[in-house]
Amino acid sequence: TASAGSVFLIEEVKANPDGTETTRIDLRGGDIVSNLDPAKKGIHDYRVRTPKGVAAARGTTYSVSVAGTEVLVTVSGGVIAFEIPGVLTPTLIGAGEGSSDGAPAQTLAAVLSGASDQVKEMISQAMQATAAAVATLMNEPGSGVTAATLDQVIQAAASASTGSNDQGSLVATVAAA
């Protein structure tokens, strides 16, 4: 799901002869929320390219946000690998964690605590977009999205709010979505 005003290019979407699926998206600005059914992680090869690197996943719920030169990846469920050109080991980002510009993964609360206003706004928008996408997909047969997926998003928002100056506002944003 792409948020309003997002700019992206779908580079490749294909079903391979071996039963796997390949998807490549080039995100140039805005937010993309991806939900890949964990039960089908063996068939997904899904990647979102940004100006800083590539967020790759097989069975997870995560968002990728680009604002100018800032790139933010937040994960609500599962684990993604953020691959930076020229760096051999990708940054692994797990549920309730985020990475700004490919830095080592931190809890969302830690990312928020030292973040600029722009990154704080990106996190808020990403979590709101994630909650809205997950809530919509819960009603789609075959999407793999369940109430447990929505719980993961809410828990990620709750953990991000812990210790931040605007405690609870992120949870309220997610709940409103």
Tab-separated table of N, CA and C in Angstrom:
chain	number	residue	atom	x	y	z
A	1	THR	N	0.851	-1.165	0.000
A	1	THR	CA	0.000	0.000	0.000
A	1	THR	C	0.898	1.230	0.000
A	2	ALA	N	0.631	2.167	-0.878
A	2	ALA	CA	1.391	3.412	-0.929
A	2	ALA	C	0.528	4.540	-0.378
A	3	SER	N	1.138	5.394	0.446
A	3	SER	CA	0.392	6.533	0.971
A	3	SER	C	0.197	7.572	-0.132
A	4	ALA	N	-0.788	8.422	0.059
A	4	ALA	CA	-1.080	9.471	-0.925
A	4	ALA	C	0.160	10.315	-1.160
A	5	GLY	N	0.416	10.629	-2.403
A	5	GLY	CA	1.545	11.478	-2.753
A	5	GLY	C	2.866	10.746	-2.891
A	6	SER	N	2.886	9.448	-2.658
A	6	SER	CA	4.129	8.684	-2.797
A	6	SER	C	4.533	8.610	-4.264
A	7	VAL	N	5.833	8.591	-4.490
A	7	VAL	CA	6.370	8.482	-5.844
A	7	VAL	C	7.207	7.213	-5.890
A	8	PHE	N	6.808	6.290	-6.767
A	8	PHE	CA	7.530	5.027	-6.866
A	8	PHE	C	7.377	4.447	-8.263
A	9	LEU	N	8.251	3.532	-8.581
A	9	LEU	CA	8.236	2.833	-9.854
A	9	LEU	C	8.181	1.341	-9.560
A	10	ILE	N	7.218	0.658	-10.144
A	10	ILE	CA	7.177	-0.795	-10.016
A	10	ILE	C	8.091	-1.334	-11.109
A	11	GLU	N	9.247	-1.831	-10.711
A	11	GLU	CA	10.239	-2.293	-11.670
A	11	GLU	C	9.951	-3.697	-12.185
A	12	GLU	N	9.427	-4.551	-11.292
A	12	GLU	CA	9.220	-5.942	-11.691
A	12	GLU	C	8.208	-6.614	-10.766
A	13	VAL	N	7.277	-7.317	-11.354
A	13	VAL	CA	6.354	-8.172	-10.623
A	13	VAL	C	6.177	-9.407	-11.497
A	14	LYS	N	6.606	-10.556	-10.992
A	14	LYS	CA	6.448	-11.745	-11.827
A	14	LYS	C	6.337	-13.005	-10.980
A	15	ALA	N	5.630	-13.960	-11.554
A	15	ALA	CA	5.546	-15.302	-10.993
A	15	ALA	C	6.574	-16.132	-11.752
A	16	ASN	N	7.470	-16.752	-11.036
A	16	ASN	CA	8.542	-17.527	-11.647
A	16	ASN	C	8.107	-18.977	-11.893
A	17	PRO	N	8.731	-19.639	-12.856
A	17	PRO	CA	8.373	-21.024	-13.163
A	17	PRO	C	8.509	-21.982	-11.970
A	18	ASP	N	9.387	-21.640	-11.024
A	18	ASP	CA	9.588	-22.527	-9.864
A	18	ASP	C	8.563	-22.289	-8.747
A	19	GLY	N	7.566	-21.421	-8.995
A	19	GLY	CA	6.516	-21.152	-8.004
A	19	GLY	C	6.811	-19.973	-7.095
A	20	THR	N	7.981	-19.357	-7.227
A	20	THR	CA	8.304	-18.187	-6.411
A	20	THR	C	7.774	-16.929	-7.100
A	21	GLU	N	7.748	-15.844	-6.342
A	21	GLU	CA	7.293	-14.560	-6.860
A	21	GLU	C	8.369	-13.512	-6.633
A	22	THR	N	8.601	-12.675	-7.628
A	22	THR	CA	9.599	-11.621	-7.542
A	22	THR	C	8.913	-10.268	-7.694
A	23	THR	N	9.208	-9.352	-6.755
A	23	THR	CA	8.669	-7.993	-6.823
A	23	THR	C	9.794	-7.017	-6.516
A	24	ARG	N	9.924	-5.987	-7.355
A	24	ARG	CA	10.915	-4.928	-7.153
A	24	ARG	C	10.219	-3.588	-7.287
A	25	ILE	N	10.340	-2.763	-6.238
A	25	ILE	CA	9.735	-1.428	-6.236
A	25	ILE	C	10.836	-0.416	-5.934
A	26	ASP	N	10.851	0.683	-6.673
A	26	ASP	CA	11.801	1.771	-6.451
A	26	ASP	C	11.016	2.927	-5.837
A	27	LEU	N	11.187	3.138	-4.512
A	27	LEU	CA	10.489	4.202	-3.791
A	27	LEU	C	11.340	5.464	-3.811
A	28	ARG	N	10.801	6.515	-4.405
A	28	ARG	CA	11.548	7.767	-4.529
A	28	ARG	C	11.095	8.825	-3.541
A	29	GLY	N	9.889	8.659	-2.998
A	29	GLY	CA	9.374	9.591	-2.007
A	29	GLY	C	8.058	9.080	-1.457
A	30	GLY	N	7.809	9.302	-0.173
A	30	GLY	CA	6.572	8.867	0.449
A	30	GLY	C	6.729	7.583	1.238
A	31	ASP	N	5.619	6.860	1.397
A	31	ASP	CA	5.599	5.666	2.236
A	31	ASP	C	5.006	4.487	1.482
A	32	ILE	N	5.630	3.341	1.628
A	32	ILE	CA	5.067	2.089	1.138
A	32	ILE	C	5.003	1.138	2.319
A	33	VAL	N	3.819	0.586	2.555
A	33	VAL	CA	3.613	-0.413	3.601
A	33	VAL	C	3.491	-1.759	2.900
A	34	SER	N	4.269	-2.715	3.360
A	34	SER	CA	4.262	-4.041	2.758
A	34	SER	C	3.865	-5.067	3.796
A	35	ASN	N	2.953	-5.935	3.403
A	35	ASN	CA	2.570	-7.039	4.270
A	35	ASN	C	2.705	-8.320	3.464
A	36	LEU	N	3.647	-9.149	3.841
A	36	LEU	CA	3.884	-10.414	3.159
A	36	LEU	C	3.517	-11.531	4.110
A	37	ASP	N	2.628	-12.393	3.672
A	37	ASP	CA	2.119	-13.491	4.483
A	37	ASP	C	3.273	-14.388	4.935
A	38	PRO	N	3.508	-14.492	6.259
A	38	PRO	CA	4.602	-15.331	6.754
A	38	PRO	C	4.467	-16.797	6.332
A	39	ALA	N	3.241	-17.245	6.115
A	39	ALA	CA	3.038	-18.639	5.699
A	39	ALA	C	3.565	-18.881	4.283
A	40	LYS	N	3.794	-17.788	3.543
A	40	LYS	CA	4.273	-17.915	2.164
A	40	LYS	C	5.679	-17.356	1.989
A	41	LYS	N	6.439	-17.231	3.088
A	41	LYS	CA	7.746	-16.572	2.999
A	41	LYS	C	8.737	-17.316	2.105
A	42	GLY	N	8.504	-18.610	1.883
A	42	GLY	CA	9.394	-19.369	1.011
A	42	GLY	C	9.261	-19.016	-0.459
A	43	ILE	N	8.188	-18.325	-0.823
A	43	ILE	CA	8.002	-18.008	-2.245
A	43	ILE	C	8.255	-16.537	-2.578
A	44	HIS	N	8.314	-15.669	-1.581
A	44	HIS	CA	8.469	-14.240	-1.845
A	44	HIS	C	9.935	-13.829	-2.010
A	45	ASP	N	10.197	-13.036	-3.036
A	45	ASP	CA	11.449	-12.296	-3.169
A	45	ASP	C	11.006	-10.864	-3.443
A	46	TYR	N	10.828	-10.095	-2.361
A	46	TYR	CA	10.194	-8.782	-2.412
A	46	TYR	C	11.181	-7.744	-1.910
A	47	ARG	N	11.386	-6.689	-2.704
A	47	ARG	CA	12.377	-5.664	-2.351
A	47	ARG	C	11.866	-4.265	-2.676
A	48	VAL	N	12.127	-3.333	-1.750
A	48	VAL	CA	11.809	-1.930	-1.965
A	48	VAL	C	13.137	-1.173	-1.960
A	49	ARG	N	13.481	-0.596	-3.118
A	49	ARG	CA	14.734	0.149	-3.245
A	49	ARG	C	14.498	1.593	-2.845
A	50	THR	N	15.461	2.176	-2.126
A	50	THR	CA	15.424	3.575	-1.705
A	50	THR	C	16.736	4.231	-2.137
A	51	PRO	N	16.860	5.536	-1.963
A	51	PRO	CA	18.126	6.186	-2.290
A	51	PRO	C	19.310	5.686	-1.443
A	52	LYS	N	19.040	5.065	-0.288
A	52	LYS	CA	20.122	4.626	0.601
A	52	LYS	C	20.405	3.125	0.533
A	53	GLY	N	19.435	2.331	0.054
A	53	GLY	CA	19.624	0.885	0.019
A	53	GLY	C	18.314	0.182	-0.294
A	54	VAL	N	18.311	-1.143	-0.083
A	54	VAL	CA	17.159	-1.968	-0.440
A	54	VAL	C	16.636	-2.686	0.798
A	55	ALA	N	15.323	-2.575	1.034
A	55	ALA	CA	14.669	-3.288	2.129
A	55	ALA	C	14.066	-4.557	1.543
A	56	ALA	N	14.582	-5.708	1.965
A	56	ALA	CA	14.151	-6.995	1.417
A	56	ALA	C	13.447	-7.813	2.493
A	57	ALA	N	12.340	-8.463	2.079
A	57	ALA	CA	11.570	-9.262	3.037
A	57	ALA	C	10.940	-10.445	2.332
A	58	ARG	N	10.547	-11.419	3.144
A	58	ARG	CA	9.871	-12.589	2.607
A	58	ARG	C	8.536	-12.827	3.308
A	59	GLY	N	8.413	-12.572	4.583
A	59	GLY	CA	7.161	-12.783	5.295
A	59	GLY	C	7.081	-11.875	6.503
A	60	THR	N	6.636	-10.652	6.308
A	60	THR	CA	6.646	-9.674	7.396
A	60	THR	C	5.709	-8.514	7.091
A	61	THR	N	5.580	-7.619	8.064
A	61	THR	CA	4.839	-6.371	7.888
A	61	THR	C	5.808	-5.237	8.197
A	62	TYR	N	6.030	-4.381	7.213
A	62	TYR	CA	6.970	-3.284	7.436
A	62	TYR	C	6.643	-2.107	6.539
A	63	SER	N	7.238	-0.957	6.852
A	63	SER	CA	7.056	0.225	6.022
A	63	SER	C	8.415	0.799	5.671
A	64	VAL	N	8.469	1.407	4.506
A	64	VAL	CA	9.655	2.110	4.047
A	64	VAL	C	9.212	3.517	3.711
A	65	SER	N	9.919	4.509	4.248
A	65	SER	CA	9.573	5.914	4.032
A	65	SER	C	10.783	6.655	3.496
A	66	VAL	N	10.542	7.506	2.508
A	66	VAL	CA	11.598	8.339	1.937
A	66	VAL	C	11.095	9.771	1.939
A	67	ALA	N	11.884	10.675	2.538
A	67	ALA	CA	11.593	12.107	2.526
A	67	ALA	C	12.899	12.822	2.203
A	68	GLY	N	13.029	13.280	0.966
A	68	GLY	CA	14.284	13.894	0.545
A	68	GLY	C	15.394	12.869	0.591
A	69	THR	N	16.391	13.114	1.440
A	69	THR	CA	17.494	12.161	1.566
A	69	THR	C	17.338	11.238	2.768
A	70	GLU	N	16.287	11.451	3.573
A	70	GLU	CA	16.042	10.605	4.750
A	70	GLU	C	15.324	9.331	4.337
A	71	VAL	N	15.786	8.194	4.852
A	71	VAL	CA	15.133	6.908	4.624
A	71	VAL	C	14.885	6.273	5.983
A	72	LEU	N	13.660	5.826	6.193
A	72	LEU	CA	13.287	5.201	7.451
A	72	LEU	C	12.598	3.881	7.154
A	73	VAL	N	13.027	2.825	7.836
A	73	VAL	CA	12.383	1.522	7.729
A	73	VAL	C	11.884	1.161	9.117
A	74	THR	N	10.583	0.840	9.230
A	74	THR	CA	10.010	0.395	10.501
A	74	THR	C	9.384	-0.972	10.277
A	75	VAL	N	9.541	-1.850	11.273
A	75	VAL	CA	9.039	-3.220	11.155
A	75	VAL	C	8.037	-3.480	12.271
A	76	SER	N	6.869	-3.978	11.895
A	76	SER	CA	5.830	-4.311	12.876
A	76	SER	C	5.794	-5.799	13.177
A	77	GLY	N	6.154	-6.617	12.216
A	77	GLY	CA	6.141	-8.062	12.422
A	77	GLY	C	7.164	-8.711	11.517
A	78	GLY	N	7.888	-9.691	12.036
A	78	GLY	CA	8.904	-10.377	11.245
A	78	GLY	C	10.231	-9.647	11.263
A	79	VAL	N	11.058	-9.925	10.272
A	79	VAL	CA	12.390	-9.328	10.156
A	79	VAL	C	12.630	-8.972	8.700
A	80	ILE	N	13.251	-7.820	8.461
A	80	ILE	CA	13.668	-7.474	7.098
A	80	ILE	C	15.172	-7.232	7.100
A	81	ALA	N	15.754	-7.312	5.920
A	81	ALA	CA	17.175	-7.014	5.737
A	81	ALA	C	17.267	-5.736	4.917
A	82	PHE	N	18.013	-4.747	5.435
A	82	PHE	CA	18.253	-3.515	4.693
A	82	PHE	C	19.663	-3.594	4.144
A	83	GLU	N	19.755	-3.715	2.819
A	83	GLU	CA	21.036	-3.903	2.152
A	83	GLU	C	21.525	-2.572	1.606
A	84	ILE	N	22.728	-2.177	2.024
A	84	ILE	CA	23.324	-0.914	1.591
A	84	ILE	C	24.416	-1.234	0.579
A	85	PRO	N	24.385	-0.566	-0.588
A	85	PRO	CA	25.419	-0.832	-1.588
A	85	PRO	C	26.822	-0.670	-1.002
A	86	GLY	N	27.682	-1.635	-1.274
A	86	GLY	CA	29.059	-1.586	-0.800
A	86	GLY	C	29.269	-2.138	0.594
A	87	VAL	N	28.193	-2.446	1.311
A	87	VAL	CA	28.293	-3.016	2.657
A	87	VAL	C	27.894	-4.483	2.564
A	88	LEU	N	28.801	-5.367	3.004
A	88	LEU	CA	28.565	-6.797	2.828
A	88	LEU	C	27.448	-7.354	3.703
A	89	THR	N	27.337	-6.877	4.928
A	89	THR	CA	26.348	-7.415	5.858
A	89	THR	C	25.145	-6.477	5.929
A	90	PRO	N	23.955	-6.976	5.606
A	90	PRO	CA	22.775	-6.109	5.691
A	90	PRO	C	22.407	-5.808	7.146
A	91	THR	N	21.702	-4.705	7.341
A	91	THR	CA	21.151	-4.369	8.644
A	91	THR	C	19.864	-5.161	8.812
A	92	LEU	N	19.778	-5.990	9.856
A	92	LEU	CA	18.560	-6.737	10.129
A	92	LEU	C	17.698	-5.924	11.079
A	93	ILE	N	16.418	-5.763	10.718
A	93	ILE	CA	15.488	-4.957	11.501
A	93	ILE	C	14.308	-5.849	11.866
A	94	GLY	N	14.059	-5.996	13.171
A	94	GLY	CA	13.000	-6.879	13.646
A	94	GLY	C	11.760	-6.123	14.084
A	95	ALA	N	10.777	-6.880	14.523
A	95	ALA	CA	9.505	-6.316	14.967
A	95	ALA	C	9.716	-5.296	16.079
A	96	GLY	N	9.069	-4.137	15.951
A	96	GLY	CA	9.192	-3.083	16.951
A	96	GLY	C	10.469	-2.278	16.825
A	97	GLU	N	11.194	-2.473	15.720
A	97	GLU	CA	12.459	-1.764	15.512
A	97	GLU	C	12.379	-0.897	14.264
A	98	GLY	N	13.360	-0.021	14.158
A	98	GLY	CA	13.463	0.841	12.994
A	98	GLY	C	14.908	1.131	12.698
A	99	SER	N	15.143	1.634	11.499
A	99	SER	CA	16.482	2.033	11.093
A	99	SER	C	16.346	3.291	10.247
A	100	SER	N	17.097	4.296	10.621
A	100	SER	CA	17.114	5.538	9.866
A	100	SER	C	18.389	5.564	9.032
A	101	ASP	N	18.227	5.665	7.732
A	101	ASP	CA	19.351	5.743	6.790
A	101	ASP	C	20.287	4.539	6.858
A	102	GLY	N	19.765	3.379	7.204
A	102	GLY	CA	20.573	2.161	7.210
A	102	GLY	C	21.430	1.976	8.444
A	103	ALA	N	21.239	2.837	9.450
A	103	ALA	CA	21.979	2.695	10.708
A	103	ALA	C	21.565	1.384	11.379
A	104	PRO	N	22.345	0.900	12.331
A	104	PRO	CA	21.937	-0.328	13.038
A	104	PRO	C	20.521	-0.195	13.601
A	105	ALA	N	19.799	-1.303	13.587
A	105	ALA	CA	18.419	-1.311	14.072
A	105	ALA	C	18.373	-0.935	15.546
A	106	GLN	N	17.331	-0.196	15.905
A	106	GLN	CA	17.071	0.195	17.289
A	106	GLN	C	15.588	0.020	17.542
A	107	THR	N	15.211	-0.025	18.811
A	107	THR	CA	13.779	-0.012	19.102
A	107	THR	C	13.219	1.291	18.552
A	108	LEU	N	11.938	1.273	18.214
A	108	LEU	CA	11.330	2.505	17.711
A	108	LEU	C	11.399	3.619	18.748
A	109	ALA	N	11.315	3.261	20.035
A	109	ALA	CA	11.431	4.269	21.096
A	109	ALA	C	12.801	4.938	21.042
A	110	ALA	N	13.852	4.144	20.818
A	110	ALA	CA	15.206	4.705	20.737
A	110	ALA	C	15.363	5.580	19.501
A	111	VAL	N	14.796	5.139	18.383
A	111	VAL	CA	14.860	5.953	17.163
A	111	VAL	C	14.164	7.282	17.408
A	112	LEU	N	12.977	7.242	18.037
A	112	LEU	CA	12.223	8.465	18.315
A	112	LEU	C	12.963	9.395	19.265
A	113	SER	N	13.639	8.829	20.270
A	113	SER	CA	14.253	9.669	21.305
A	113	SER	C	15.335	10.585	20.755
A	114	GLY	N	16.067	10.138	19.740
A	114	GLY	CA	17.122	10.990	19.202
A	114	GLY	C	16.803	11.538	17.828
A	115	ALA	N	15.559	11.439	17.410
A	115	ALA	CA	15.192	11.790	16.039
A	115	ALA	C	14.901	13.265	15.859
A	116	SER	N	15.136	13.711	14.637
A	116	SER	CA	14.734	15.066	14.256
A	116	SER	C	13.221	15.094	14.139
A	117	ASP	N	12.657	16.283	14.077
A	117	ASP	CA	11.208	16.409	13.911
A	117	ASP	C	10.748	15.727	12.627
A	118	GLN	N	11.581	15.810	11.570
A	118	GLN	CA	11.225	15.182	10.294
A	118	GLN	C	11.129	13.663	10.452
A	119	VAL	N	12.087	13.037	11.133
A	119	VAL	CA	12.060	11.586	11.323
A	119	VAL	C	10.903	11.195	12.233
A	120	LYS	N	10.628	11.991	13.276
A	120	LYS	CA	9.474	11.700	14.146
A	120	LYS	C	8.183	11.702	13.337
A	121	GLU	N	8.047	12.682	12.448
A	121	GLU	CA	6.852	12.749	11.601
A	121	GLU	C	6.810	11.563	10.642
A	122	MET	N	7.968	11.157	10.123
A	122	MET	CA	8.023	9.993	9.231
A	122	MET	C	7.572	8.727	9.969
A	123	ILE	N	8.014	8.568	11.220
A	123	ILE	CA	7.614	7.398	12.005
A	123	ILE	C	6.112	7.411	12.243
A	124	SER	N	5.579	8.557	12.607
A	124	SER	CA	4.143	8.666	12.842
A	124	SER	C	3.357	8.325	11.580
A	125	GLN	N	3.757	8.882	10.438
A	125	GLN	CA	3.073	8.605	9.182
A	125	GLN	C	3.210	7.137	8.791
A	126	ALA	N	4.397	6.568	8.988
A	126	ALA	CA	4.623	5.165	8.629
A	126	ALA	C	3.758	4.234	9.470
A	127	MET	N	3.686	4.493	10.774
A	127	MET	CA	2.869	3.641	11.646
A	127	MET	C	1.388	3.794	11.331
A	128	GLN	N	0.952	5.016	11.021
A	128	GLN	CA	-0.450	5.245	10.666
A	128	GLN	C	-0.777	4.529	9.353
A	129	ALA	N	0.110	4.635	8.370
A	129	ALA	CA	-0.109	3.968	7.086
A	129	ALA	C	-0.118	2.452	7.258
A	130	THR	N	0.760	1.942	8.108
A	130	THR	CA	0.810	0.501	8.355
A	130	THR	C	-0.493	0.024	8.972
A	131	ALA	N	-0.963	0.738	9.995
A	131	ALA	CA	-2.212	0.342	10.651
A	131	ALA	C	-3.388	0.379	9.675
A	132	ALA	N	-3.470	1.418	8.849
A	132	ALA	CA	-4.562	1.531	7.889
A	132	ALA	C	-4.507	0.408	6.861
A	133	ALA	N	-3.314	0.086	6.365
A	133	ALA	CA	-3.165	-0.986	5.376
A	133	ALA	C	-3.536	-2.335	5.972
A	134	VAL	N	-3.057	-2.607	7.172
A	134	VAL	CA	-3.346	-3.885	7.823
A	134	VAL	C	-4.842	-4.012	8.113
A	135	ALA	N	-5.460	-2.945	8.607
A	135	ALA	CA	-6.890	-2.988	8.909
A	135	ALA	C	-7.703	-3.257	7.643
A	136	THR	N	-7.312	-2.668	6.534
A	136	THR	CA	-8.003	-2.898	5.271
A	136	THR	C	-7.813	-4.327	4.788
A	137	LEU	N	-6.580	-4.832	4.873
A	137	LEU	CA	-6.278	-6.173	4.368
A	137	LEU	C	-6.895	-7.284	5.209
A	138	MET	N	-7.254	-6.984	6.469
A	138	MET	CA	-7.877	-8.010	7.311
A	138	MET	C	-9.164	-8.537	6.685
A	139	ASN	N	-9.811	-7.718	5.890
A	139	ASN	CA	-11.078	-8.106	5.278
A	139	ASN	C	-10.910	-8.730	3.893
A	140	GLU	N	-9.673	-8.858	3.426
A	140	GLU	CA	-9.419	-9.424	2.110
A	140	GLU	C	-9.078	-10.899	2.229
A	141	PRO	N	-9.898	-11.774	1.667
A	141	PRO	CA	-9.590	-13.208	1.713
A	141	PRO	C	-8.249	-13.491	1.013
A	142	GLY	N	-7.465	-14.326	1.614
A	142	GLY	CA	-6.190	-14.710	1.017
A	142	GLY	C	-5.055	-13.734	1.251
A	143	SER	N	-5.300	-12.644	1.978
A	143	SER	CA	-4.228	-11.660	2.200
A	143	SER	C	-3.217	-12.147	3.230
A	144	GLY	N	-3.620	-13.074	4.086
A	144	GLY	CA	-2.724	-13.551	5.140
A	144	GLY	C	-2.712	-12.636	6.346
A	145	VAL	N	-3.472	-11.533	6.293
A	145	VAL	CA	-3.509	-10.580	7.393
A	145	VAL	C	-4.598	-11.000	8.380
A	146	THR	N	-4.207	-11.064	9.644
A	146	THR	CA	-5.139	-11.470	10.690
A	146	THR	C	-5.167	-10.406	11.784
A	147	ALA	N	-6.013	-10.618	12.775
A	147	ALA	CA	-6.041	-9.727	13.930
A	147	ALA	C	-4.677	-9.714	14.620
A	148	ALA	N	-3.950	-10.830	14.561
A	148	ALA	CA	-2.605	-10.890	15.166
A	148	ALA	C	-1.663	-9.908	14.472
A	149	THR	N	-1.822	-9.727	13.158
A	149	THR	CA	-0.989	-8.762	12.431
A	149	THR	C	-1.268	-7.351	12.936
A	150	LEU	N	-2.548	-7.032	13.114
A	150	LEU	CA	-2.908	-5.717	13.638
A	150	LEU	C	-2.381	-5.537	15.060
A	151	ASP	N	-2.439	-6.589	15.873
A	151	ASP	CA	-1.875	-6.537	17.227
A	151	ASP	C	-0.388	-6.203	17.184
A	152	GLN	N	0.347	-6.773	16.210
A	152	GLN	CA	1.777	-6.482	16.085
A	152	GLN	C	2.007	-4.996	15.819
A	153	VAL	N	1.181	-4.411	14.972
A	153	VAL	CA	1.310	-2.978	14.664
A	153	VAL	C	1.043	-2.155	15.918
A	154	ILE	N	-0.010	-2.502	16.650
A	154	ILE	CA	-0.357	-1.770	17.878
A	154	ILE	C	0.748	-1.917	18.916
A	155	GLN	N	1.301	-3.120	19.063
A	155	GLN	CA	2.397	-3.331	20.019
A	155	GLN	C	3.634	-2.540	19.619
A	156	ALA	N	3.926	-2.481	18.315
A	156	ALA	CA	5.076	-1.692	17.857
A	156	ALA	C	4.875	-0.219	18.187
A	157	ALA	N	3.658	0.293	17.979
A	157	ALA	CA	3.361	1.694	18.305
A	157	ALA	C	3.463	1.932	19.803
A	158	ALA	N	2.959	0.984	20.598
A	158	ALA	CA	3.006	1.129	22.055
A	158	ALA	C	4.446	1.132	22.550
A	159	SER	N	5.282	0.248	22.006
A	159	SER	CA	6.679	0.211	22.454
A	159	SER	C	7.430	1.455	22.007
A	160	ALA	N	7.055	2.008	20.859
A	160	ALA	CA	7.703	3.231	20.390
A	160	ALA	C	7.340	4.409	21.277
A	161	SER	N	6.127	4.414	21.793
A	161	SER	CA	5.669	5.523	22.627
A	161	SER	C	6.305	5.505	24.007
A	162	THR	N	6.761	4.340	24.457
A	162	THR	CA	7.335	4.218	25.787
A	162	THR	C	8.556	5.116	25.922
A	163	GLY	N	8.481	6.018	26.837
A	163	GLY	CA	9.624	6.877	27.129
A	163	GLY	C	9.747	8.080	26.218
A	164	SER	N	8.901	8.226	25.228
A	164	SER	CA	9.020	9.401	24.371
A	164	SER	C	8.247	10.565	24.999
A	165	ASN	N	8.580	11.755	24.558
A	165	ASN	CA	7.952	12.946	25.125
A	165	ASN	C	6.453	13.015	24.820
A	166	ASP	N	6.058	12.477	23.696
A	166	ASP	CA	4.651	12.532	23.313
A	166	ASP	C	4.007	11.171	23.548
A	167	GLN	N	4.203	10.656	24.739
A	167	GLN	CA	3.738	9.319	25.108
A	167	GLN	C	2.257	9.127	24.762
A	168	GLY	N	1.973	8.050	24.076
A	168	GLY	CA	0.598	7.710	23.741
A	168	GLY	C	0.118	8.323	22.444
A	169	SER	N	0.750	9.371	21.942
A	169	SER	CA	0.237	9.986	20.713
A	169	SER	C	0.412	9.067	19.530
A	170	LEU	N	1.479	8.281	19.480
A	170	LEU	CA	1.677	7.346	18.391
A	170	LEU	C	0.644	6.234	18.439
A	171	VAL	N	0.334	5.759	19.645
A	171	VAL	CA	-0.712	4.748	19.806
A	171	VAL	C	-2.046	5.307	19.350
A	172	ALA	N	-2.331	6.551	19.717
A	172	ALA	CA	-3.583	7.187	19.307
A	172	ALA	C	-3.639	7.327	17.780
A	173	THR	N	-2.525	7.659	17.157
A	173	THR	CA	-2.462	7.779	15.712
A	173	THR	C	-2.757	6.437	15.054
A	174	VAL	N	-2.156	5.371	15.568
A	174	VAL	CA	-2.375	4.032	15.033
A	174	VAL	C	-3.819	3.612	15.250
A	175	ALA	N	-4.354	3.876	16.434
A	175	ALA	CA	-5.741	3.508	16.721
A	175	ALA	C	-6.702	4.245	15.805
A	176	ALA	N	-6.443	5.512	15.544
A	176	ALA	CA	-7.299	6.289	14.651
A	176	ALA	C	-7.282	5.727	13.229
A	177	ALA	N	-6.119	5.259	12.787
A	177	ALA	CA	-6.003	4.671	11.450
A	177	ALA	C	-6.828	3.395	11.382
